Amino acid sequence: MHNLLSHNQLAGWKQSVLRLEKTLDRTVEEADVINDYYECLIETKEYKRAEKTLKKEISKTNNNLDLRLQLAGFYADRGDDSKANKVYEGLMSNNTNSPSQCIALFNSFITLSMLNEAKRVLDLGKKKFKSYPFNFQEADLYAQQQEKSKMIESY
């Protein structure tokens, strides 16, 4: 029964890939379906196509932060830490040119529970933009680390 269920699920994922490919070809705003398409490619173990899809979308969307984080996660999930780290380092150097960019990257890392990376962004932001306090972000980081006294001090 389990093999039959798995076979049926795989067939369903493959049908979804085909249906979404047709949608992508006709859709002006591909972002609406790209995540579904990507997930179907992952479920059907079409990793090269999934990687190619993310890279294509990144180039089309002017290096979208969320897509770049998704690409880094894709590499990390496949055990390719060197590629994942290269993407993360690119994010650190290209997405910390203003306090608002630092905050957006920080928040993305917090959402992904990547606290060490979030701390690196916060430290880099504090160093580059000495006049911007980053108090709320620091407090958020301490809250995630369950360090309540440091969280309160940050405010």
mmCIF file with all atom_site columns, C-alpha atoms in Angstrom:
data_model
loop_
_atom_site.group_PDB
_atom_site.id
_atom_site.type_symbol
_atom_site.label_atom_id
_atom_site.label_alt_id
_atom_site.label_comp_id
_atom_site.label_asym_id
_atom_site.label_entity_id
_atom_site.label_seq_id
_atom_site.pdbx_PDB_ins_code
_atom_site.Cartn_x
_atom_site.Cartn_y
_atom_site.Cartn_z
_atom_site.occupancy
_atom_site.B_iso_or_equiv
_atom_site.pdbx_formal_charge
_atom_site.auth_seq_id
_atom_site.auth_comp_id
_atom_site.auth_asym_id
_atom_site.auth_atom_id
_atom_site.pdbx_PDB_model_num
ATOM 1   C CA . MET A 1 1   ? 0.000  0.000  0.000   1.00 0.00 ? 1   MET A CA 1
ATOM 2   C CA . HIS A 1 2   ? 2.808  2.427  0.910   1.00 0.00 ? 2   HIS A CA 1
ATOM 3   C CA . ASN A 1 3   ? 4.624  1.876  -2.413  1.00 0.00 ? 3   ASN A CA 1
ATOM 4   C CA . LEU A 1 4   ? 1.384  2.429  -4.302  1.00 0.00 ? 4   LEU A CA 1
ATOM 5   C CA . LEU A 1 5   ? 0.750  5.619  -2.342  1.00 0.00 ? 5   LEU A CA 1
ATOM 6   C CA . SER A 1 6   ? 4.306  6.842  -2.985  1.00 0.00 ? 6   SER A CA 1
ATOM 7   C CA . HIS A 1 7   ? 3.969  6.011  -6.676  1.00 0.00 ? 7   HIS A CA 1
ATOM 8   C CA . ASN A 1 8   ? 0.668  7.900  -6.866  1.00 0.00 ? 8   ASN A CA 1
ATOM 9   C CA . GLN A 1 9   ? 2.148  10.883 -5.026  1.00 0.00 ? 9   GLN A CA 1
ATOM 10  C CA . LEU A 1 10  ? 5.134  10.980 -7.381  1.00 0.00 ? 10  LEU A CA 1
ATOM 11  C CA . ALA A 1 11  ? 2.832  10.777 -10.396 1.00 0.00 ? 11  ALA A CA 1
ATOM 12  C CA . GLY A 1 12  ? 0.820  13.657 -8.959  1.00 0.00 ? 12  GLY A CA 1
ATOM 13  C CA . TRP A 1 13  ? 3.950  15.759 -8.445  1.00 0.00 ? 13  TRP A CA 1
ATOM 14  C CA . LYS A 1 14  ? 5.081  15.061 -11.998 1.00 0.00 ? 14  LYS A CA 1
ATOM 15  C CA . GLN A 1 15  ? 1.672  16.126 -13.336 1.00 0.00 ? 15  GLN A CA 1
ATOM 16  C CA . SER A 1 16  ? 1.945  19.284 -11.266 1.00 0.00 ? 16  SER A CA 1
ATOM 17  C CA . VAL A 1 17  ? 5.358  20.022 -12.774 1.00 0.00 ? 17  VAL A CA 1
ATOM 18  C CA . LEU A 1 18  ? 3.931  19.720 -16.289 1.00 0.00 ? 18  LEU A CA 1
ATOM 19  C CA . ARG A 1 19  ? 0.897  21.865 -15.451 1.00 0.00 ? 19  ARG A CA 1
ATOM 20  C CA . LEU A 1 20  ? 3.001  24.556 -13.795 1.00 0.00 ? 20  LEU A CA 1
ATOM 21  C CA . GLU A 1 21  ? 5.480  24.622 -16.692 1.00 0.00 ? 21  GLU A CA 1
ATOM 22  C CA . LYS A 1 22  ? 2.595  25.433 -19.023 1.00 0.00 ? 22  LYS A CA 1
ATOM 23  C CA . THR A 1 23  ? 1.444  28.135 -16.622 1.00 0.00 ? 23  THR A CA 1
ATOM 24  C CA . LEU A 1 24  ? 4.954  29.612 -16.462 1.00 0.00 ? 24  LEU A CA 1
ATOM 25  C CA . ASP A 1 25  ? 5.097  29.810 -20.233 1.00 0.00 ? 25  ASP A CA 1
ATOM 26  C CA . ARG A 1 26  ? 1.862  31.824 -20.381 1.00 0.00 ? 26  ARG A CA 1
ATOM 27  C CA . THR A 1 27  ? 2.164  33.875 -17.218 1.00 0.00 ? 27  THR A CA 1
ATOM 28  C CA . VAL A 1 28  ? 3.585  37.365 -17.258 1.00 0.00 ? 28  VAL A CA 1
ATOM 29  C CA . GLU A 1 29  ? 3.932  37.411 -13.480 1.00 0.00 ? 29  GLU A CA 1
ATOM 30  C CA . GLU A 1 30  ? 5.800  34.158 -12.872 1.00 0.00 ? 30  GLU A CA 1
ATOM 31  C CA . ALA A 1 31  ? 6.351  34.896 -9.191  1.00 0.00 ? 31  ALA A CA 1
ATOM 32  C CA . ASP A 1 32  ? 2.784  33.757 -8.506  1.00 0.00 ? 32  ASP A CA 1
ATOM 33  C CA . VAL A 1 33  ? 3.583  30.151 -9.434  1.00 0.00 ? 33  VAL A CA 1
ATOM 34  C CA . ILE A 1 34  ? 7.364  29.878 -9.116  1.00 0.00 ? 34  ILE A CA 1
ATOM 35  C CA . ASN A 1 35  ? 7.332  28.540 -5.543  1.00 0.00 ? 35  ASN A CA 1
ATOM 36  C CA . ASP A 1 36  ? 4.823  25.816 -6.416  1.00 0.00 ? 36  ASP A CA 1
ATOM 37  C CA . TYR A 1 37  ? 6.875  24.876 -9.463  1.00 0.00 ? 37  TYR A CA 1
ATOM 38  C CA . TYR A 1 38  ? 10.089 24.808 -7.422  1.00 0.00 ? 38  TYR A CA 1
ATOM 39  C CA . GLU A 1 39  ? 8.494  22.602 -4.734  1.00 0.00 ? 39  GLU A CA 1
ATOM 40  C CA . CYS A 1 40  ? 7.243  20.174 -7.368  1.00 0.00 ? 40  CYS A CA 1
ATOM 41  C CA . LEU A 1 41  ? 10.731 19.946 -8.854  1.00 0.00 ? 41  LEU A CA 1
ATOM 42  C CA . ILE A 1 42  ? 12.176 19.207 -5.413  1.00 0.00 ? 42  ILE A CA 1
ATOM 43  C CA . GLU A 1 43  ? 9.515  16.565 -4.703  1.00 0.00 ? 43  GLU A CA 1
ATOM 44  C CA . THR A 1 44  ? 10.265 14.850 -8.021  1.00 0.00 ? 44  THR A CA 1
ATOM 45  C CA . LYS A 1 45  ? 14.005 15.063 -7.262  1.00 0.00 ? 45  LYS A CA 1
ATOM 46  C CA . GLU A 1 46  ? 14.691 17.218 -10.312 1.00 0.00 ? 46  GLU A CA 1
ATOM 47  C CA . TYR A 1 47  ? 17.336 19.166 -8.468  1.00 0.00 ? 47  TYR A CA 1
ATOM 48  C CA . LYS A 1 48  ? 19.229 20.543 -11.482 1.00 0.00 ? 48  LYS A CA 1
ATOM 49  C CA . ARG A 1 49  ? 16.010 22.010 -12.881 1.00 0.00 ? 49  ARG A CA 1
ATOM 50  C CA . ALA A 1 50  ? 15.112 23.413 -9.470  1.00 0.00 ? 50  ALA A CA 1
ATOM 51  C CA . GLU A 1 51  ? 18.517 25.098 -9.175  1.00 0.00 ? 51  GLU A CA 1
ATOM 52  C CA . LYS A 1 52  ? 18.277 26.450 -12.726 1.00 0.00 ? 52  LYS A CA 1
ATOM 53  C CA . THR A 1 53  ? 14.774 27.790 -12.018 1.00 0.00 ? 53  THR A CA 1
ATOM 54  C CA . LEU A 1 54  ? 15.925 29.649 -8.901  1.00 0.00 ? 54  LEU A CA 1
ATOM 55  C CA . LYS A 1 55  ? 18.952 31.131 -10.671 1.00 0.00 ? 55  LYS A CA 1
ATOM 56  C CA . LYS A 1 56  ? 16.792 32.265 -13.588 1.00 0.00 ? 56  LYS A CA 1
ATOM 57  C CA . GLU A 1 57  ? 14.289 33.930 -11.258 1.00 0.00 ? 57  GLU A CA 1
ATOM 58  C CA . ILE A 1 58  ? 17.092 35.596 -9.292  1.00 0.00 ? 58  ILE A CA 1
ATOM 59  C CA . SER A 1 59  ? 18.489 37.149 -12.451 1.00 0.00 ? 59  SER A CA 1
ATOM 60  C CA . LYS A 1 60  ? 15.025 38.245 -13.601 1.00 0.00 ? 60  LYS A CA 1
ATOM 61  C CA . THR A 1 61  ? 14.094 39.818 -10.261 1.00 0.00 ? 61  THR A CA 1
ATOM 62  C CA . ASN A 1 62  ? 17.230 41.872 -9.756  1.00 0.00 ? 62  ASN A CA 1
ATOM 63  C CA . ASN A 1 63  ? 18.756 39.537 -7.157  1.00 0.00 ? 63  ASN A CA 1
ATOM 64  C CA . ASN A 1 64  ? 15.654 39.134 -4.981  1.00 0.00 ? 64  ASN A CA 1
ATOM 65  C CA . LEU A 1 65  ? 16.722 38.569 -1.361  1.00 0.00 ? 65  LEU A CA 1
ATOM 66  C CA . ASP A 1 66  ? 14.198 35.814 -0.624  1.00 0.00 ? 66  ASP A CA 1
ATOM 67  C CA . LEU A 1 67  ? 15.106 33.879 -3.766  1.00 0.00 ? 67  LEU A CA 1
ATOM 68  C CA . ARG A 1 68  ? 18.813 34.143 -2.979  1.00 0.00 ? 68  ARG A CA 1
ATOM 69  C CA . LEU A 1 69  ? 18.157 32.840 0.521   1.00 0.00 ? 69  LEU A CA 1
ATOM 70  C CA . GLN A 1 70  ? 16.111 30.024 -1.008  1.00 0.00 ? 70  GLN A CA 1
ATOM 71  C CA . LEU A 1 71  ? 19.038 29.179 -3.310  1.00 0.00 ? 71  LEU A CA 1
ATOM 72  C CA . ALA A 1 72  ? 21.443 29.103 -0.359  1.00 0.00 ? 72  ALA A CA 1
ATOM 73  C CA . GLY A 1 73  ? 19.005 26.834 1.494   1.00 0.00 ? 73  GLY A CA 1
ATOM 74  C CA . PHE A 1 74  ? 18.765 24.624 -1.587  1.00 0.00 ? 74  PHE A CA 1
ATOM 75  C CA . TYR A 1 75  ? 22.543 24.174 -1.570  1.00 0.00 ? 75  TYR A CA 1
ATOM 76  C CA . ALA A 1 76  ? 22.649 23.595 2.199   1.00 0.00 ? 76  ALA A CA 1
ATOM 77  C CA . ASP A 1 77  ? 19.877 20.983 1.985   1.00 0.00 ? 77  ASP A CA 1
ATOM 78  C CA . ARG A 1 78  ? 21.926 19.106 -0.628  1.00 0.00 ? 78  ARG A CA 1
ATOM 79  C CA . GLY A 1 79  ? 25.067 19.213 1.503   1.00 0.00 ? 79  GLY A CA 1
ATOM 80  C CA . ASP A 1 80  ? 26.880 21.700 -0.739  1.00 0.00 ? 80  ASP A CA 1
ATOM 81  C CA . ASP A 1 81  ? 28.002 23.998 2.054   1.00 0.00 ? 81  ASP A CA 1
ATOM 82  C CA . SER A 1 82  ? 30.625 25.771 -0.042  1.00 0.00 ? 82  SER A CA 1
ATOM 83  C CA . LYS A 1 83  ? 27.988 26.986 -2.526  1.00 0.00 ? 83  LYS A CA 1
ATOM 84  C CA . ALA A 1 84  ? 25.589 27.868 0.302   1.00 0.00 ? 84  ALA A CA 1
ATOM 85  C CA . ASN A 1 85  ? 28.305 29.848 2.090   1.00 0.00 ? 85  ASN A CA 1
ATOM 86  C CA . LYS A 1 86  ? 29.200 31.646 -1.138  1.00 0.00 ? 86  LYS A CA 1
ATOM 87  C CA . VAL A 1 87  ? 25.572 32.795 -1.496  1.00 0.00 ? 87  VAL A CA 1
ATOM 88  C CA . TYR A 1 88  ? 25.442 33.842 2.184   1.00 0.00 ? 88  TYR A CA 1
ATOM 89  C CA . GLU A 1 89  ? 28.700 35.800 1.834   1.00 0.00 ? 89  GLU A CA 1
ATOM 90  C CA . GLY A 1 90  ? 27.319 37.511 -1.268  1.00 0.00 ? 90  GLY A CA 1
ATOM 91  C CA . LEU A 1 91  ? 24.254 38.498 0.722   1.00 0.00 ? 91  LEU A CA 1
ATOM 92  C CA . MET A 1 92  ? 26.448 39.877 3.501   1.00 0.00 ? 92  MET A CA 1
ATOM 93  C CA . SER A 1 93  ? 28.439 42.035 1.106   1.00 0.00 ? 93  SER A CA 1
ATOM 94  C CA . ASN A 1 94  ? 25.655 43.102 -1.279  1.00 0.00 ? 94  ASN A CA 1
ATOM 95  C CA . ASN A 1 95  ? 22.734 43.557 1.114   1.00 0.00 ? 95  ASN A CA 1
ATOM 96  C CA . THR A 1 96  ? 24.322 45.676 3.822   1.00 0.00 ? 96  THR A CA 1
ATOM 97  C CA . ASN A 1 97  ? 24.695 49.006 2.022   1.00 0.00 ? 97  ASN A CA 1
ATOM 98  C CA . SER A 1 98  ? 22.106 50.816 4.133   1.00 0.00 ? 98  SER A CA 1
ATOM 99  C CA . PRO A 1 99  ? 20.457 50.337 7.513   1.00 0.00 ? 99  PRO A CA 1
ATOM 100 C CA . SER A 1 100 ? 17.231 49.223 5.815   1.00 0.00 ? 100 SER A CA 1
ATOM 101 C CA . GLN A 1 101 ? 19.075 46.547 3.805   1.00 0.00 ? 101 GLN A CA 1
ATOM 102 C CA . CYS A 1 102 ? 20.806 45.332 6.969   1.00 0.00 ? 102 CYS A CA 1
ATOM 103 C CA . ILE A 1 103 ? 17.462 45.123 8.761   1.00 0.00 ? 103 ILE A CA 1
ATOM 104 C CA . ALA A 1 104 ? 15.818 43.221 5.884   1.00 0.00 ? 104 ALA A CA 1
ATOM 105 C CA . LEU A 1 105 ? 18.661 40.683 5.763   1.00 0.00 ? 105 LEU A CA 1
ATOM 106 C CA . PHE A 1 106 ? 18.729 40.437 9.556   1.00 0.00 ? 106 PHE A CA 1
ATOM 107 C CA . ASN A 1 107 ? 14.974 39.767 9.642   1.00 0.00 ? 107 ASN A CA 1
ATOM 108 C CA . SER A 1 108 ? 15.296 37.116 6.935   1.00 0.00 ? 108 SER A CA 1
ATOM 109 C CA . PHE A 1 109 ? 17.971 35.297 8.918   1.00 0.00 ? 109 PHE A CA 1
ATOM 110 C CA . ILE A 1 110 ? 15.892 35.548 12.106  1.00 0.00 ? 110 ILE A CA 1
ATOM 111 C CA . THR A 1 111 ? 12.886 34.087 10.270  1.00 0.00 ? 111 THR A CA 1
ATOM 112 C CA . LEU A 1 112 ? 15.058 31.172 9.123   1.00 0.00 ? 112 LEU A CA 1
ATOM 113 C CA . SER A 1 113 ? 16.405 30.723 12.695  1.00 0.00 ? 113 SER A CA 1
ATOM 114 C CA . MET A 1 114 ? 19.912 31.463 11.437  1.00 0.00 ? 114 MET A CA 1
ATOM 115 C CA . LEU A 1 115 ? 20.916 33.387 14.530  1.00 0.00 ? 115 LEU A CA 1
ATOM 116 C CA . ASN A 1 116 ? 24.690 33.410 13.937  1.00 0.00 ? 116 ASN A CA 1
ATOM 117 C CA . GLU A 1 117 ? 24.199 34.944 10.495  1.00 0.00 ? 117 GLU A CA 1
ATOM 118 C CA . ALA A 1 118 ? 21.686 37.427 11.919  1.00 0.00 ? 118 ALA A CA 1
ATOM 119 C CA . LYS A 1 119 ? 24.268 38.474 14.526  1.00 0.00 ? 119 LYS A CA 1
ATOM 120 C CA . ARG A 1 120 ? 26.918 38.913 11.811  1.00 0.00 ? 120 ARG A CA 1
ATOM 121 C CA . VAL A 1 121 ? 24.587 41.210 9.863   1.00 0.00 ? 121 VAL A CA 1
ATOM 122 C CA . LEU A 1 122 ? 23.781 43.169 13.005  1.00 0.00 ? 122 LEU A CA 1
ATOM 123 C CA . ASP A 1 123 ? 27.466 43.570 13.897  1.00 0.00 ? 123 ASP A CA 1
ATOM 124 C CA . LEU A 1 124 ? 28.280 44.621 10.335  1.00 0.00 ? 124 LEU A CA 1
ATOM 125 C CA . GLY A 1 125 ? 25.428 47.133 10.321  1.00 0.00 ? 125 GLY A CA 1
ATOM 126 C CA . LYS A 1 126 ? 26.531 48.631 13.635  1.00 0.00 ? 126 LYS A CA 1
ATOM 127 C CA . LYS A 1 127 ? 30.080 48.965 12.332  1.00 0.00 ? 127 LYS A CA 1
ATOM 128 C CA . LYS A 1 128 ? 29.070 50.551 9.011   1.00 0.00 ? 128 LYS A CA 1
ATOM 129 C CA . PHE A 1 129 ? 26.282 52.798 10.310  1.00 0.00 ? 129 PHE A CA 1
ATOM 130 C CA . LYS A 1 130 ? 27.398 54.025 13.703  1.00 0.00 ? 130 LYS A CA 1
ATOM 131 C CA . SER A 1 131 ? 24.624 56.616 13.900  1.00 0.00 ? 131 SER A CA 1
ATOM 132 C CA . TYR A 1 132 ? 21.883 53.970 13.503  1.00 0.00 ? 132 TYR A CA 1
ATOM 133 C CA . PRO A 1 133 ? 21.294 52.170 16.813  1.00 0.00 ? 133 PRO A CA 1
ATOM 134 C CA . PHE A 1 134 ? 19.770 48.813 15.654  1.00 0.00 ? 134 PHE A CA 1
ATOM 135 C CA . ASN A 1 135 ? 18.260 48.518 19.180  1.00 0.00 ? 135 ASN A CA 1
ATOM 136 C CA . PHE A 1 136 ? 15.117 46.666 18.149  1.00 0.00 ? 136 PHE A CA 1
ATOM 137 C CA . GLN A 1 137 ? 17.061 44.175 16.065  1.00 0.00 ? 137 GLN A CA 1
ATOM 138 C CA . GLU A 1 138 ? 19.497 43.538 18.888  1.00 0.00 ? 138 GLU A CA 1
ATOM 139 C CA . ALA A 1 139 ? 16.607 42.991 21.286  1.00 0.00 ? 139 ALA A CA 1
ATOM 140 C CA . ASP A 1 140 ? 14.954 40.645 18.797  1.00 0.00 ? 140 ASP A CA 1
ATOM 141 C CA . LEU A 1 141 ? 18.152 38.607 18.510  1.00 0.00 ? 141 LEU A CA 1
ATOM 142 C CA . TYR A 1 142 ? 18.445 38.316 22.292  1.00 0.00 ? 142 TYR A CA 1
ATOM 143 C CA . ALA A 1 143 ? 14.780 37.315 22.503  1.00 0.00 ? 143 ALA A CA 1
ATOM 144 C CA . GLN A 1 144 ? 15.410 34.534 19.969  1.00 0.00 ? 144 GLN A CA 1
ATOM 145 C CA . GLN A 1 145 ? 18.385 33.396 22.049  1.00 0.00 ? 145 GLN A CA 1
ATOM 146 C CA . GLN A 1 146 ? 16.211 33.540 25.196  1.00 0.00 ? 146 GLN A CA 1
ATOM 147 C CA . GLU A 1 147 ? 18.494 36.054 26.877  1.00 0.00 ? 147 GLU A CA 1
ATOM 148 C CA . LYS A 1 148 ? 15.849 38.231 28.494  1.00 0.00 ? 148 LYS A CA 1
ATOM 149 C CA . SER A 1 149 ? 18.117 40.488 30.551  1.00 0.00 ? 149 SER A CA 1
ATOM 150 C CA . LYS A 1 150 ? 20.198 41.402 27.473  1.00 0.00 ? 150 LYS A CA 1
ATOM 151 C CA . MET A 1 151 ? 16.990 41.880 25.497  1.00 0.00 ? 151 MET A CA 1
ATOM 152 C CA . ILE A 1 152 ? 15.701 44.393 28.032  1.00 0.00 ? 152 ILE A CA 1
ATOM 153 C CA . GLU A 1 153 ? 19.060 46.215 28.152  1.00 0.00 ? 153 GLU A CA 1
ATOM 154 C CA . SER A 1 154 ? 18.975 46.611 24.366  1.00 0.00 ? 154 SER A CA 1
ATOM 155 C CA . TYR A 1 155 ? 15.890 48.751 24.493  1.00 0.00 ? 155 TYR A CA 1
#
